[in-house]
């Protein structure tokens, strides 16, 4: 068991070193500090390119942040399911209405330490508002929202401030807009406004 543990630590260190090297070669600078909270919804914005997910995963490995993310259930076939699981992937059945929010809240409610990463815009295409899922999850699980970012203008990737939701979406979204106002996506023309379509509803955990 001790030998296996040493091998795992060695493998983790090697992967971390490789991830840092990839970021360096890609011209990225890691910025900010890891969240102090043990549980949080971590949003990543702006999301305008397929490359965002790749760089976010490389950053996750580089800083050893145990963050989870939803992926289509159809992707969890052998042996891809092993890789996705190791990277923090959680299978999601999109055929079930509201399943992502309910499933995420349940995961938070049964764990003392948990991070869930989401792209609030929900698409690489230009959208006229952010989806409310991340807000409903954070509100329902009574956890804060951590602002992650990929700034292609400054070539910085990292973690920004943490926001404890106020219960007023308009006020909270003003905070989001202010933080992301000077952060540039890979395709700036695809970055839509940071607004919310309607009032998210969620049932807080008991």
mmCIF file of N, CA and C in Angstrom, residues 68-179:
data_model
loop_
_atom_site.group_PDB
_atom_site.id
_atom_site.type_symbol
_atom_site.label_atom_id
_atom_site.label_comp_id
_atom_site.label_asym_id
_atom_site.label_seq_id
_atom_site.Cartn_x
_atom_site.Cartn_y
_atom_site.Cartn_z
ATOM 1 N N UNK A 68 -14.693 19.248 -10.088
ATOM 2 C CA UNK A 68 -15.472 18.325 -10.904
ATOM 3 C C UNK A 68 -16.278 19.092 -11.946
ATOM 4 N N UNK A 69 -16.687 18.403 -12.981
ATOM 5 C CA UNK A 69 -17.459 19.047 -14.049
ATOM 6 C C UNK A 69 -18.381 18.024 -14.687
ATOM 7 N N UNK A 70 -19.493 18.509 -15.227
ATOM 8 C CA UNK A 70 -20.431 17.630 -15.907
ATOM 9 C C UNK A 70 -19.973 17.372 -17.338
ATOM 10 N N UNK A 71 -20.190 16.144 -17.789
ATOM 11 C CA UNK A 71 -19.940 15.769 -19.179
ATOM 12 C C UNK A 71 -21.084 14.866 -19.632
ATOM 13 N N UNK A 72 -21.356 14.875 -20.928
ATOM 14 C CA UNK A 72 -22.447 14.059 -21.448
ATOM 15 C C UNK A 72 -22.266 12.590 -21.072
ATOM 16 N N UNK A 73 -23.331 11.971 -20.656
ATOM 17 C CA UNK A 73 -23.275 10.578 -20.235
ATOM 18 C C UNK A 73 -22.759 9.672 -21.350
ATOM 19 N N UNK A 74 -23.049 10.044 -22.600
ATOM 20 C CA UNK A 74 -22.648 9.228 -23.742
ATOM 21 C C UNK A 74 -21.131 9.164 -23.916
ATOM 22 N N UNK A 75 -20.406 10.082 -23.272
ATOM 23 C CA UNK A 75 -18.945 10.087 -23.377
ATOM 24 C C UNK A 75 -18.286 9.082 -22.438
ATOM 25 N N UNK A 76 -19.058 8.559 -21.507
ATOM 26 C CA UNK A 76 -18.478 7.676 -20.499
ATOM 27 C C UNK A 76 -18.495 6.218 -20.966
ATOM 28 N N UNK A 77 -17.700 5.975 -22.004
ATOM 29 C CA UNK A 77 -17.504 4.614 -22.487
ATOM 30 C C UNK A 77 -16.045 4.239 -22.269
ATOM 31 N N UNK A 78 -15.821 2.939 -22.071
ATOM 32 C CA UNK A 78 -14.472 2.455 -21.780
ATOM 33 C C UNK A 78 -13.589 2.567 -23.029
ATOM 34 N N UNK A 79 -12.354 3.089 -22.904
ATOM 35 C CA UNK A 79 -11.672 3.492 -21.665
ATOM 36 C C UNK A 79 -11.749 4.996 -21.385
ATOM 37 N N UNK A 80 -12.526 5.745 -22.209
ATOM 38 C CA UNK A 80 -12.610 7.196 -22.004
ATOM 39 C C UNK A 80 -13.186 7.531 -20.639
ATOM 40 N N UNK A 81 -14.055 6.666 -20.120
ATOM 41 C CA UNK A 81 -14.651 6.937 -18.810
ATOM 42 C C UNK A 81 -13.602 6.985 -17.704
ATOM 43 N N UNK A 82 -12.519 6.220 -17.869
ATOM 44 C CA UNK A 82 -11.453 6.217 -16.869
ATOM 45 C C UNK A 82 -10.743 7.572 -16.852
ATOM 46 N N UNK A 83 -10.445 8.088 -18.050
ATOM 47 C CA UNK A 83 -9.778 9.387 -18.150
ATOM 48 C C UNK A 83 -10.671 10.512 -17.646
ATOM 49 N N UNK A 84 -11.931 10.501 -18.059
ATOM 50 C CA UNK A 84 -12.857 11.546 -17.626
ATOM 51 C C UNK A 84 -13.044 11.527 -16.117
ATOM 52 N N UNK A 85 -13.166 10.330 -15.561
ATOM 53 C CA UNK A 85 -13.324 10.211 -14.110
ATOM 54 C C UNK A 85 -12.104 10.723 -13.365
ATOM 55 N N UNK A 86 -10.920 10.425 -13.890
ATOM 56 C CA UNK A 86 -9.678 10.880 -13.255
ATOM 57 C C UNK A 86 -9.557 12.400 -13.302
ATOM 58 N N UNK A 87 -10.099 13.010 -14.347
ATOM 59 C CA UNK A 87 -10.028 14.456 -14.494
ATOM 60 C C UNK A 87 -11.131 15.184 -13.721
ATOM 61 N N UNK A 88 -12.077 14.407 -13.166
ATOM 62 C CA UNK A 88 -13.151 15.020 -12.384
ATOM 63 C C UNK A 88 -14.488 15.039 -13.085
ATOM 64 N N UNK A 89 -14.600 14.349 -14.218
ATOM 65 C CA UNK A 89 -15.844 14.335 -14.960
ATOM 66 C C UNK A 89 -16.957 13.585 -14.244
ATOM 67 N N UNK A 90 -18.168 14.120 -14.336
ATOM 68 C CA UNK A 90 -19.356 13.508 -13.742
ATOM 69 C C UNK A 90 -20.378 13.308 -14.858
ATOM 70 N N UNK A 91 -20.850 12.078 -15.099
ATOM 71 C CA UNK A 91 -21.803 11.849 -16.180
ATOM 72 C C UNK A 91 -23.141 12.527 -15.930
ATOM 73 N N UNK A 92 -23.689 13.130 -16.976
ATOM 74 C CA UNK A 92 -24.962 13.847 -16.877
ATOM 75 C C UNK A 92 -25.913 13.353 -17.950
ATOM 76 N N UNK A 93 -27.098 12.958 -17.530
ATOM 77 C CA UNK A 93 -28.140 12.543 -18.458
ATOM 78 C C UNK A 93 -28.983 13.765 -18.795
ATOM 79 N N UNK A 94 -28.753 14.344 -19.964
ATOM 80 C CA UNK A 94 -29.448 15.568 -20.343
ATOM 81 C C UNK A 94 -30.921 15.348 -20.680
ATOM 82 N N UNK A 95 -31.343 14.109 -20.771
ATOM 83 C CA UNK A 95 -32.741 13.832 -21.081
ATOM 84 C C UNK A 95 -33.637 14.084 -19.880
ATOM 85 N N UNK A 96 -33.042 14.127 -18.715
ATOM 86 C CA UNK A 96 -33.808 14.369 -17.492
ATOM 87 C C UNK A 96 -33.848 15.860 -17.194
ATOM 88 N N UNK A 97 -35.026 16.433 -17.251
ATOM 89 C CA UNK A 97 -35.179 17.871 -17.031
ATOM 90 C C UNK A 97 -34.735 18.253 -15.624
ATOM 91 N N UNK A 98 -33.913 19.297 -15.556
ATOM 92 C CA UNK A 98 -33.454 19.787 -14.260
ATOM 93 C C UNK A 98 -32.486 18.884 -13.551
ATOM 94 N N UNK A 99 -32.019 17.844 -14.229
ATOM 95 C CA UNK A 99 -31.173 16.851 -13.568
ATOM 96 C C UNK A 99 -29.837 17.428 -13.125
ATOM 97 N N UNK A 100 -29.268 18.354 -13.908
ATOM 98 C CA UNK A 100 -27.961 18.912 -13.572
ATOM 99 C C UNK A 100 -28.008 19.661 -12.241
ATOM 100 N N UNK A 101 -29.004 20.513 -12.072
ATOM 101 C CA UNK A 101 -29.127 21.294 -10.836
ATOM 102 C C UNK A 101 -29.374 20.377 -9.649
ATOM 103 N N UNK A 102 -30.336 19.480 -9.782
ATOM 104 C CA UNK A 102 -30.661 18.570 -8.680
ATOM 105 C C UNK A 102 -29.481 17.670 -8.324
ATOM 106 N N UNK A 103 -28.821 17.142 -9.353
ATOM 107 C CA UNK A 103 -27.688 16.246 -9.121
ATOM 108 C C UNK A 103 -26.548 16.984 -8.440
ATOM 109 N N UNK A 104 -26.288 18.211 -8.874
ATOM 110 C CA UNK A 104 -25.197 18.991 -8.293
ATOM 111 C C UNK A 104 -25.478 19.327 -6.829
ATOM 112 N N UNK A 105 -26.696 19.733 -6.542
ATOM 113 C CA UNK A 105 -27.055 20.066 -5.156
ATOM 114 C C UNK A 105 -26.894 18.843 -4.255
ATOM 115 N N UNK A 106 -27.297 17.687 -4.755
ATOM 116 C CA UNK A 106 -27.168 16.452 -3.988
ATOM 117 C C UNK A 106 -25.702 16.128 -3.714
ATOM 118 N N UNK A 107 -24.843 16.359 -4.723
ATOM 119 C CA UNK A 107 -23.413 16.088 -4.539
ATOM 120 C C UNK A 107 -22.826 17.004 -3.469
ATOM 121 N N UNK A 108 -23.224 18.257 -3.467
ATOM 122 C CA UNK A 108 -22.749 19.178 -2.441
ATOM 123 C C UNK A 108 -23.261 18.765 -1.056
ATOM 124 N N UNK A 109 -24.514 18.350 -0.999
ATOM 125 C CA UNK A 109 -25.126 18.015 0.286
ATOM 126 C C UNK A 109 -24.521 16.782 0.943
ATOM 127 N N UNK A 110 -23.863 15.947 0.157
ATOM 128 C CA UNK A 110 -23.313 14.699 0.710
ATOM 129 C C UNK A 110 -21.796 14.728 0.830
ATOM 130 N N UNK A 111 -21.191 15.898 0.639
ATOM 131 C CA UNK A 111 -19.729 15.991 0.708
ATOM 132 C C UNK A 111 -19.305 17.201 1.518
ATOM 133 N N UNK A 112 -18.288 17.021 2.329
ATOM 134 C CA UNK A 112 -17.771 18.130 3.129
ATOM 135 C C UNK A 112 -16.862 19.029 2.309
ATOM 136 N N UNK A 113 -16.256 18.469 1.272
ATOM 137 C CA UNK A 113 -15.371 19.244 0.410
ATOM 138 C C UNK A 113 -15.720 18.927 -1.039
ATOM 139 N N UNK A 114 -16.067 19.957 -1.813
ATOM 140 C CA UNK A 114 -16.471 19.701 -3.195
ATOM 141 C C UNK A 114 -16.436 20.993 -4.008
ATOM 142 N N UNK A 115 -15.851 20.905 -5.189
ATOM 143 C CA UNK A 115 -15.858 22.016 -6.134
ATOM 144 C C UNK A 115 -16.492 21.546 -7.437
ATOM 145 N N UNK A 116 -17.390 22.346 -7.976
ATOM 146 C CA UNK A 116 -18.027 22.031 -9.248
ATOM 147 C C UNK A 116 -17.766 23.174 -10.215
ATOM 148 N N UNK A 117 -17.179 22.852 -11.357
ATOM 149 C CA UNK A 117 -16.865 23.869 -12.348
ATOM 150 C C UNK A 117 -17.900 23.925 -13.455
ATOM 151 N N UNK A 118 -18.301 25.132 -13.830
ATOM 152 C CA UNK A 118 -19.306 25.333 -14.867
ATOM 153 C C UNK A 118 -18.966 26.555 -15.711
ATOM 154 N N UNK A 119 -19.344 26.498 -16.984
ATOM 155 C CA UNK A 119 -19.278 27.682 -17.838
ATOM 156 C C UNK A 119 -20.691 28.258 -17.880
ATOM 157 N N UNK A 120 -20.951 29.375 -17.200
ATOM 158 C CA UNK A 120 -22.328 29.863 -17.053
ATOM 159 C C UNK A 120 -23.025 30.219 -18.357
ATOM 160 N N UNK A 121 -22.260 30.553 -19.397
ATOM 161 C CA UNK A 121 -22.914 30.895 -20.662
ATOM 162 C C UNK A 121 -23.475 29.646 -21.326
ATOM 163 N N UNK A 122 -22.874 28.480 -21.023
ATOM 164 C CA UNK A 122 -23.408 27.221 -21.495
ATOM 165 C C UNK A 122 -23.192 26.898 -22.957
ATOM 166 N N UNK A 123 -22.522 27.758 -23.696
ATOM 167 C CA UNK A 123 -22.300 27.520 -25.121
ATOM 168 C C UNK A 123 -21.112 28.339 -25.593
ATOM 169 N N UNK A 124 -20.462 27.870 -26.678
ATOM 170 C CA UNK A 124 -19.359 28.645 -27.261
ATOM 171 C C UNK A 124 -19.893 29.747 -28.163
ATOM 172 N N UNK A 125 -21.141 29.603 -28.597
ATOM 173 C CA UNK A 125 -21.750 30.614 -29.467
ATOM 174 C C UNK A 125 -22.168 31.823 -28.649
ATOM 175 N N UNK A 126 -22.354 32.941 -29.326
ATOM 176 C CA UNK A 126 -22.768 34.147 -28.627
ATOM 177 C C UNK A 126 -24.180 33.971 -28.066
ATOM 178 N N UNK A 127 -24.360 34.322 -26.811
ATOM 179 C CA UNK A 127 -25.663 34.224 -26.157
ATOM 180 C C UNK A 127 -26.017 35.575 -25.553
ATOM 181 N N UNK A 128 -27.308 35.849 -25.445
ATOM 182 C CA UNK A 128 -27.719 37.154 -24.925
ATOM 183 C C UNK A 128 -27.895 37.170 -23.418
ATOM 184 N N UNK A 129 -27.560 36.044 -22.753
ATOM 185 C CA UNK A 129 -27.610 36.007 -21.296
ATOM 186 C C UNK A 129 -26.876 34.765 -20.805
ATOM 187 N N UNK A 130 -26.534 34.773 -19.521
ATOM 188 C CA UNK A 130 -25.975 33.585 -18.884
ATOM 189 C C UNK A 130 -27.123 32.683 -18.457
ATOM 190 N N UNK A 131 -26.890 31.367 -18.471
ATOM 191 C CA UNK A 131 -27.871 30.436 -17.945
ATOM 192 C C UNK A 131 -27.855 30.495 -16.417
ATOM 193 N N UNK A 132 -28.995 30.249 -15.823
ATOM 194 C CA UNK A 132 -29.118 30.421 -14.374
ATOM 195 C C UNK A 132 -28.730 29.177 -13.576
ATOM 196 N N UNK A 133 -28.357 28.087 -14.264
ATOM 197 C CA UNK A 133 -28.072 26.839 -13.565
ATOM 198 C C UNK A 133 -27.041 26.956 -12.461
ATOM 199 N N UNK A 134 -25.921 27.628 -12.743
ATOM 200 C CA UNK A 134 -24.856 27.749 -11.737
ATOM 201 C C UNK A 134 -25.348 28.491 -10.502
ATOM 202 N N UNK A 135 -26.191 29.500 -10.743
ATOM 203 C CA UNK A 135 -26.721 30.307 -9.637
ATOM 204 C C UNK A 135 -27.685 29.476 -8.796
ATOM 205 N N UNK A 136 -28.531 28.705 -9.469
ATOM 206 C CA UNK A 136 -29.502 27.861 -8.776
ATOM 207 C C UNK A 136 -28.799 26.781 -7.960
ATOM 208 N N UNK A 137 -27.700 26.246 -8.508
ATOM 209 C CA UNK A 137 -26.935 25.237 -7.777
ATOM 210 C C UNK A 137 -26.323 25.840 -6.519
ATOM 211 N N UNK A 138 -25.650 26.986 -6.672
ATOM 212 C CA UNK A 138 -24.999 27.632 -5.532
ATOM 213 C C UNK A 138 -26.014 28.034 -4.473
ATOM 214 N N UNK A 139 -27.158 28.538 -4.928
ATOM 215 C CA UNK A 139 -28.192 28.957 -3.998
ATOM 216 C C UNK A 139 -28.815 27.750 -3.295
ATOM 217 N N UNK A 140 -29.085 26.699 -4.071
ATOM 218 C CA UNK A 140 -29.720 25.520 -3.498
ATOM 219 C C UNK A 140 -28.822 24.761 -2.549
ATOM 220 N N UNK A 141 -27.521 24.742 -2.837
ATOM 221 C CA UNK A 141 -26.570 24.040 -1.971
ATOM 222 C C UNK A 141 -25.995 24.949 -0.893
ATOM 223 N N UNK A 142 -26.346 26.230 -0.951
ATOM 224 C CA UNK A 142 -25.852 27.224 0.009
ATOM 225 C C UNK A 142 -24.330 27.266 0.026
ATOM 226 N N UNK A 143 -23.753 27.405 -1.178
ATOM 227 C CA UNK A 143 -22.303 27.514 -1.323
ATOM 228 C C UNK A 143 -21.981 28.776 -2.117
ATOM 229 N N UNK A 144 -20.784 29.320 -1.968
ATOM 230 C CA UNK A 144 -20.414 30.528 -2.715
ATOM 231 C C UNK A 144 -20.062 30.226 -4.167
ATOM 232 N N UNK A 145 -19.917 31.295 -4.929
ATOM 233 C CA UNK A 145 -19.494 31.196 -6.327
ATOM 234 C C UNK A 145 -18.086 31.768 -6.438
ATOM 235 N N UNK A 146 -17.178 30.972 -6.983
ATOM 236 C CA UNK A 146 -15.797 31.394 -7.194
ATOM 237 C C UNK A 146 -15.644 31.755 -8.664
ATOM 238 N N UNK A 147 -15.037 32.902 -8.945
ATOM 239 C CA UNK A 147 -14.930 33.397 -10.309
ATOM 240 C C UNK A 147 -13.604 32.988 -10.939
ATOM 241 N N UNK A 148 -13.666 31.981 -11.813
ATOM 242 C CA UNK A 148 -12.489 31.580 -12.570
ATOM 243 C C UNK A 148 -12.465 32.322 -13.895
ATOM 244 N N UNK A 149 -11.292 32.442 -14.496
ATOM 245 C CA UNK A 149 -11.217 33.227 -15.735
ATOM 246 C C UNK A 149 -10.109 32.734 -16.656
ATOM 247 N N UNK A 150 -10.314 32.975 -17.943
ATOM 248 C CA UNK A 150 -9.302 32.750 -18.973
ATOM 249 C C UNK A 150 -9.188 34.058 -19.755
ATOM 250 N N UNK A 151 -8.146 34.797 -19.496
ATOM 251 C CA UNK A 151 -7.941 36.106 -20.121
ATOM 252 C C UNK A 151 -6.913 35.967 -21.240
ATOM 253 N N UNK A 152 -7.407 35.858 -22.467
ATOM 254 C CA UNK A 152 -6.510 35.688 -23.608
ATOM 255 C C UNK A 152 -5.769 36.977 -23.944
ATOM 256 N N UNK A 153 -6.315 38.114 -23.499
ATOM 257 C CA UNK A 153 -5.648 39.387 -23.746
ATOM 258 C C UNK A 153 -4.352 39.498 -22.969
ATOM 259 N N UNK A 154 -4.411 39.222 -21.673
ATOM 260 C CA UNK A 154 -3.229 39.264 -20.810
ATOM 261 C C UNK A 154 -2.528 37.907 -20.752
ATOM 262 N N UNK A 155 -3.161 36.911 -21.344
ATOM 263 C CA UNK A 155 -2.673 35.529 -21.319
ATOM 264 C C UNK A 155 -2.537 35.042 -19.875
ATOM 265 N N UNK A 156 -3.585 35.286 -19.086
ATOM 266 C CA UNK A 156 -3.624 34.844 -17.699
ATOM 267 C C UNK A 156 -4.798 33.898 -17.482
ATOM 268 N N UNK A 157 -4.573 32.895 -16.668
ATOM 269 C CA UNK A 157 -5.616 31.937 -16.323
ATOM 270 C C UNK A 157 -5.569 31.722 -14.828
ATOM 271 N N UNK A 158 -6.741 31.683 -14.199
ATOM 272 C CA UNK A 158 -6.689 31.493 -12.757
ATOM 273 C C UNK A 158 -8.013 31.681 -12.052
ATOM 274 N N UNK A 159 -7.899 31.974 -10.767
ATOM 275 C CA UNK A 159 -9.037 32.090 -9.871
ATOM 276 C C UNK A 159 -9.133 33.511 -9.347
ATOM 277 N N UNK A 160 -10.325 34.086 -9.444
ATOM 278 C CA UNK A 160 -10.561 35.433 -8.945
ATOM 279 C C UNK A 160 -11.269 35.414 -7.598
ATOM 280 N N UNK A 161 -12.097 36.416 -7.346
ATOM 281 C CA UNK A 161 -12.759 36.524 -6.038
ATOM 282 C C UNK A 161 -13.854 35.487 -5.821
ATOM 283 N N UNK A 162 -14.284 35.389 -4.581
ATOM 284 C CA UNK A 162 -15.368 34.498 -4.189
ATOM 285 C C UNK A 162 -16.559 35.336 -3.752
ATOM 286 N N UNK A 163 -17.737 34.967 -4.228
ATOM 287 C CA UNK A 163 -18.944 35.724 -3.881
ATOM 288 C C UNK A 163 -19.949 34.838 -3.161
ATOM 289 N N UNK A 164 -20.341 35.254 -1.975
ATOM 290 C CA UNK A 164 -21.447 34.620 -1.277
ATOM 291 C C UNK A 164 -22.718 35.267 -1.808
ATOM 292 N N UNK A 165 -23.601 34.491 -2.403
ATOM 293 C CA UNK A 165 -24.775 35.054 -3.047
ATOM 294 C C UNK A 165 -25.618 35.854 -2.057
ATOM 295 N N UNK A 166 -26.130 36.978 -2.543
ATOM 296 C CA UNK A 166 -26.897 37.887 -1.692
ATOM 297 C C UNK A 166 -28.380 37.553 -1.668
ATOM 298 N N UNK A 167 -28.833 36.741 -2.636
ATOM 299 C CA UNK A 167 -30.261 36.494 -2.769
ATOM 300 C C UNK A 167 -30.894 37.425 -3.775
ATOM 301 N N UNK A 168 -30.122 38.418 -4.228
ATOM 302 C CA UNK A 168 -30.583 39.361 -5.247
ATOM 303 C C UNK A 168 -29.750 39.133 -6.510
ATOM 304 N N UNK A 169 -30.273 38.404 -7.491
ATOM 305 C CA UNK A 169 -29.503 38.086 -8.699
ATOM 306 C C UNK A 169 -28.974 39.324 -9.427
ATOM 307 N N UNK A 170 -29.767 40.375 -9.470
ATOM 308 C CA UNK A 170 -29.327 41.578 -10.181
ATOM 309 C C UNK A 170 -28.082 42.180 -9.527
ATOM 310 N N UNK A 171 -28.072 42.189 -8.218
ATOM 311 C CA UNK A 171 -26.912 42.703 -7.484
ATOM 312 C C UNK A 171 -25.701 41.806 -7.700
ATOM 313 N N UNK A 172 -25.911 40.504 -7.627
ATOM 314 C CA UNK A 172 -24.807 39.563 -7.806
ATOM 315 C C UNK A 172 -24.251 39.627 -9.227
ATOM 316 N N UNK A 173 -25.132 39.758 -10.208
ATOM 317 C CA UNK A 173 -24.672 39.822 -11.588
ATOM 318 C C UNK A 173 -23.924 41.120 -11.880
ATOM 319 N N UNK A 174 -24.207 42.158 -11.153
ATOM 320 C CA UNK A 174 -23.436 43.383 -11.288
ATOM 321 C C UNK A 174 -21.991 43.130 -10.855
ATOM 322 N N UNK A 175 -21.831 42.331 -9.816
ATOM 323 C CA UNK A 175 -20.497 41.949 -9.345
ATOM 324 C C UNK A 175 -19.782 41.146 -10.421
ATOM 325 N N UNK A 176 -20.487 40.198 -11.054
ATOM 326 C CA UNK A 176 -19.893 39.392 -12.120
ATOM 327 C C UNK A 176 -19.473 40.282 -13.291
ATOM 328 N N UNK A 177 -20.347 41.188 -13.683
ATOM 329 C CA UNK A 177 -20.051 42.078 -14.826
ATOM 330 C C UNK A 177 -18.811 42.927 -14.555
ATOM 331 N N UNK A 178 -18.723 43.440 -13.339
ATOM 332 C CA UNK A 178 -17.578 44.296 -13.001
ATOM 333 C C UNK A 178 -16.272 43.517 -13.073
ATOM 334 N N UNK A 179 -16.270 42.283 -12.550
ATOM 335 C CA UNK A 179 -15.034 41.510 -12.552
ATOM 336 C C UNK A 179 -14.604 41.125 -13.958
#
